[in-house]
Amino acid sequence: MSSAPAALVDAFGRAHRDLRISLTDRCSLRCTYCMPADGVPWLPGPDMLGTDELVRLARVAVTLGVTEIRLTGGEPLLRPDVVDVVRRLAALEGPTGRPEISMTTNALRLPGLAHELKDGGLVRVNISLDTLDRETFRRLTRRDRLDGTLAGIEAAAAAGFDPVKLNAVAMRGVNDHEVVDLVRFAVAHGYEMRFIEQMPLDPGHTWDRVQMVGQDEILDRLRAAFRLTPVGDRGAAPAERWLVDDGPATVGVIASVSAPFCGSCDRLRLTADGQLRSCLFARAETDVRTLVREGADDDALAAAFRACVAGKKAGHGIGEPGFVQPDRPMSAIGG
Ligand code: SF4
């Protein structure tokens, strides 16, 4: 199979180096912006990628120039063989070396797994922490597990993950009053706090831009308490970053809606049931699971990756005429 450093380049010249792999759509929380209280119909078990299938698809992607693999969910730590998955992905070799493996998690299982994951080759963790208030956490996630998440964050730091990034979805009237406290918490512990604008990926399809807490509002609140200095040069990274009180602590904002960064997007997604998505908001998917199960060779799989990227749109189109929220729930796409 031909291997070129940047083989996944779309029609807009964006080279795709970051593969987000959803290990499962199952989750131990029921966050209101992601899932209805009763959860969603889980993806059928037989449709889920087996570990050999998943690692093979990742190997093809790495050969095509992917240098970063982010493991997502649902909740990736619910996958029983997650440590083995990390170990096998971290051992892949691409044209420019081994890929960097990171994970987005709710941290509830990190106390028991952090050291094994680190030893297995996991480099970085992004942990969801929307609030420091127990009652708000219980209302937001429909689970009384704030202590568990805080213990998971501590376990990540104790295992040597650095930086430990904390992600909060800013929501009006829910946790927007906590942005300063969340930054204070992160600065005090040496973590990096990032706020995410809520995107139209909610289960009820009721997302409303007016209700969204945007980057400017978040920064206004933070500037009332901190001196913020732009870090600049974000590259393809989703977060814009600022030094807090001259650093070294930083805070980030992922302003997908108010300040889209699609122009430098380098991300591709593989769902737990083996569908390639060129964008979080893609309306079309490429079924690589069936290709694998029908005996396709690596060249055919590489061609499917290239075709998926070739069809990628310029941006998410939120707010534009004709924008339609994806049918697939966020929990089955992954962050
Ligand atoms: S919305 Fe789509 S194109 Fe834009 S940054 Fe996210 S994944 Fe990339």
Coordinates of C-alpha atoms in Angstrom, one line a residue, residues 71-318:
L71 CA -10.2 7.9 22.0
T72 CA -13.8 9.0 22.7
G73 CA -17.2 7.4 23.4
G74 CA -19.9 7.5 24.9
E75 CA -17.4 6.8 27.7
P76 CA -14.3 5.0 26.3
L77 CA -13.3 3.6 29.7
L78 CA -16.4 1.4 29.6
R79 CA -14.8 -0.7 26.8
P80 CA -13.6 -3.8 28.7
D81 CA -10.3 -4.1 26.8
V82 CA -9.5 -0.4 26.7
V83 CA -6.0 -0.8 28.0
D84 CA -5.2 -3.4 25.3
V85 CA -6.7 -1.0 22.7
V86 CA -4.4 1.8 23.9
R87 CA -1.4 -0.5 23.9
R88 CA -2.0 -1.7 20.4
L89 CA -2.7 1.7 19.0
A90 CA 0.4 3.2 20.6
A91 CA 2.5 0.6 19.0
L92 CA 1.4 1.5 15.4
E93 CA 4.1 2.9 13.1
G94 CA 3.4 5.6 10.5
P95 CA 5.6 7.4 8.0
T96 CA 6.6 9.9 10.7
G97 CA 6.7 7.6 13.7
R98 CA 4.1 6.4 16.3
P99 CA 0.8 8.2 16.7
E100 CA 0.1 10.1 19.9
I101 CA -2.8 8.5 21.8
S102 CA -5.1 10.7 23.9
M103 CA -8.5 10.3 25.4
T104 CA -11.7 12.2 26.3
T105 CA -13.3 10.7 29.3
N106 CA -15.7 11.4 32.2
A107 CA -12.9 10.0 34.4
L108 CA -15.1 7.9 36.6
R109 CA -13.0 4.8 35.9
L110 CA -9.6 6.5 36.0
P111 CA -8.8 5.7 39.7
G112 CA -8.6 2.0 38.7
L113 CA -7.1 2.4 35.2
A114 CA -4.9 5.6 35.0
H115 CA -1.6 3.9 35.7
E116 CA -2.2 1.0 33.3
L117 CA -3.3 3.4 30.6
K118 CA -0.3 5.6 31.0
D119 CA 2.0 2.5 30.9
G120 CA 0.1 1.3 27.9
G121 CA 1.0 4.5 25.9
L122 CA -1.8 6.9 26.6
V123 CA -0.2 10.4 26.6
R124 CA -3.0 12.8 27.5
V125 CA -6.5 13.0 28.9
N126 CA -9.3 15.5 28.4
I127 CA -11.8 15.2 31.3
S128 CA -15.4 16.5 31.2
L129 CA -16.0 18.7 34.2
D130 CA -19.0 21.1 33.8
T131 CA -19.4 22.1 37.4
L132 CA -17.9 21.9 40.9
D133 CA -21.3 21.9 42.5
R134 CA -22.7 18.6 43.5
E135 CA -26.4 19.4 43.0
T136 CA -25.6 21.0 39.6
F137 CA -23.6 17.9 38.6
R138 CA -26.5 15.6 39.6
R139 CA -29.0 17.6 37.6
L140 CA -26.7 17.9 34.6
T141 CA -25.6 14.3 34.4
R142 CA -28.5 12.7 36.1
R143 CA -26.0 10.9 38.3
D144 CA -24.7 11.9 41.8
R145 CA -21.0 11.3 40.8
L146 CA -19.1 14.5 41.2
D147 CA -16.9 12.9 43.8
G148 CA -16.1 10.1 41.4
T149 CA -15.1 12.6 38.6
L150 CA -12.9 14.6 41.0
A151 CA -11.2 11.4 42.2
G152 CA -10.6 10.5 38.5
I153 CA -9.0 13.9 37.8
E154 CA -6.7 13.4 40.8
A155 CA -5.9 9.8 39.6
A156 CA -4.9 11.2 36.2
A157 CA -2.6 13.7 37.7
A158 CA -1.1 11.1 40.0
A159 CA -0.5 8.8 37.1
G160 CA 1.6 11.6 35.5
F161 CA -0.7 12.7 32.7
D162 CA 0.4 16.2 31.8
P163 CA -1.4 18.4 30.9
V164 CA -4.7 17.2 32.4
K165 CA -7.2 19.2 30.4
L166 CA -10.7 19.8 31.8
N167 CA -13.6 20.5 29.4
A168 CA -16.8 22.3 30.4
V169 CA -19.7 22.9 28.2
A170 CA -20.9 26.4 29.1
M171 CA -24.7 26.5 29.6
R172 CA -26.8 29.6 30.3
G173 CA -28.5 29.4 33.8
V174 CA -26.8 26.1 34.5
N175 CA -23.1 26.5 35.0
D176 CA -22.2 29.8 33.3
H177 CA -22.0 31.4 36.8
E178 CA -19.1 29.0 37.6
V179 CA -16.6 29.8 34.9
V180 CA -14.4 31.8 37.2
D181 CA -14.5 29.1 39.9
L182 CA -13.7 26.4 37.4
V183 CA -10.6 28.3 36.2
R184 CA -9.6 29.0 39.8
F185 CA -9.9 25.2 40.5
A186 CA -7.8 24.3 37.5
V187 CA -5.1 26.9 38.2
A188 CA -4.9 25.8 41.8
H189 CA -4.2 22.2 40.7
G190 CA -2.2 22.8 37.6
Y191 CA -4.9 21.6 35.2
E192 CA -5.9 23.4 31.9
M193 CA -9.5 24.6 31.8
R194 CA -11.3 24.8 28.5
F195 CA -14.8 25.9 27.8
I196 CA -16.8 24.6 24.9
E197 CA -19.6 26.5 23.2
Q198 CA -22.7 24.3 23.2
M199 CA -23.3 22.9 19.7
P200 CA -26.5 21.8 18.0
L201 CA -25.9 18.1 18.9
D202 CA -28.4 17.8 21.7
P203 CA -30.8 14.9 21.9
G204 CA -34.0 16.9 21.6
H205 CA -32.8 19.0 18.7
T206 CA -33.8 22.1 20.7
W207 CA -30.4 23.9 20.5
D208 CA -30.9 27.7 20.3
R209 CA -28.0 30.0 19.5
V210 CA -29.5 32.8 21.6
Q211 CA -29.3 30.6 24.6
M212 CA -25.8 29.6 23.8
V213 CA -23.1 31.1 26.1
G214 CA -20.5 32.3 23.5
Q215 CA -16.8 32.9 23.7
D216 CA -17.1 36.7 24.1
E217 CA -19.4 36.2 27.1
I218 CA -17.2 33.6 28.7
L219 CA -14.1 35.9 28.2
D220 CA -16.0 38.9 29.7
R221 CA -16.8 36.9 32.8
L222 CA -13.2 35.7 33.1
R223 CA -11.7 39.1 32.5
A224 CA -13.6 40.4 35.6
A225 CA -11.4 38.1 37.7
F226 CA -8.2 37.4 35.7
R227 CA -5.8 39.1 33.3
L228 CA -6.0 37.2 30.1
T229 CA -3.2 37.3 27.5
P230 CA -3.7 35.6 24.1
V231 CA -1.3 32.6 23.6
G232 CA -1.9 32.7 19.8
D233 CA -0.9 30.3 17.0
R234 CA -3.4 27.5 17.7
G235 CA -2.6 25.6 14.5
A236 CA -5.3 23.0 14.0
A237 CA -6.2 22.8 17.7
P238 CA -9.9 23.5 18.4
A239 CA -9.1 25.7 21.5
E240 CA -8.1 29.3 21.4
R241 CA -5.9 29.9 24.5
W242 CA -5.1 32.7 27.0
L243 CA -2.5 33.0 29.7
V244 CA -4.2 33.5 33.1
D245 CA -2.6 36.3 35.1
D246 CA 0.5 36.1 33.0
G247 CA 0.7 32.3 33.2
P248 CA 1.9 29.7 33.2
A249 CA -1.7 28.6 33.7
T250 CA -3.8 28.9 30.6
V251 CA -7.5 28.8 29.8
G252 CA -9.0 27.7 26.5
V253 CA -12.3 28.3 24.6
I254 CA -13.6 26.0 21.9
A255 CA -15.8 28.5 20.0
S256 CA -17.2 26.2 17.3
V257 CA -20.3 28.3 16.7
S258 CA -19.2 32.0 17.3
A259 CA -15.7 31.6 15.9
P260 CA -15.6 28.5 13.8
F261 CA -12.1 27.0 13.1
C262 CA -13.2 24.6 10.3
G263 CA -10.7 26.3 8.0
S264 CA -7.8 24.5 9.7
C265 CA -9.7 21.3 10.7
D266 CA -7.6 18.2 10.5
R267 CA -10.1 15.8 12.2
L268 CA -11.7 12.7 11.0
R269 CA -14.0 10.4 13.0
L270 CA -14.5 6.7 13.2
T271 CA -17.6 5.6 15.0
A272 CA -17.9 2.6 17.3
D273 CA -19.9 0.8 14.6
G274 CA -17.3 1.4 11.9
Q275 CA -18.6 4.5 10.1
L276 CA -16.1 7.2 8.9
R277 CA -17.3 10.8 9.4
S278 CA -15.4 13.7 7.8
C279 CA -17.0 16.1 10.3
L280 CA -18.8 16.2 13.6
F281 CA -21.8 17.5 11.6
A282 CA -21.4 15.3 8.6
R283 CA -24.7 14.1 7.0
A284 CA -23.0 11.3 5.1
E285 CA -20.9 8.4 6.5
T286 CA -18.5 5.9 4.9
D287 CA -19.1 2.3 6.0
V288 CA -15.6 0.8 6.5
R289 CA -16.9 -1.9 8.8
T290 CA -18.7 -3.7 6.0
L291 CA -15.6 -3.3 3.8
V292 CA -13.4 -4.9 6.5
R293 CA -15.9 -7.8 7.0
E294 CA -16.2 -8.4 3.3
G295 CA -12.5 -9.0 3.1
A296 CA -11.3 -5.7 1.6
D297 CA -7.5 -5.2 1.4
D298 CA -5.7 -2.3 2.8
D299 CA -5.6 -0.4 -0.5
A300 CA -9.4 -0.6 -0.6
L301 CA -9.7 0.7 2.9
A302 CA -7.2 3.5 2.2
A303 CA -9.3 4.4 -0.8
A304 CA -12.4 4.6 1.5
F305 CA -10.5 7.0 3.8
R306 CA -9.5 9.2 0.9
A307 CA -13.0 9.2 -0.5
C308 CA -14.5 10.3 2.8
V309 CA -12.0 13.2 3.2
A310 CA -12.5 14.2 -0.5
G311 CA -16.2 14.7 0.2
K312 CA -15.6 16.9 3.2
K313 CA -17.5 20.2 3.3
A314 CA -15.7 23.5 4.0
G315 CA -17.4 23.8 7.4
H316 CA -20.2 22.8 9.7
G317 CA -22.8 25.2 8.3
I318 CA -24.4 26.0 11.6

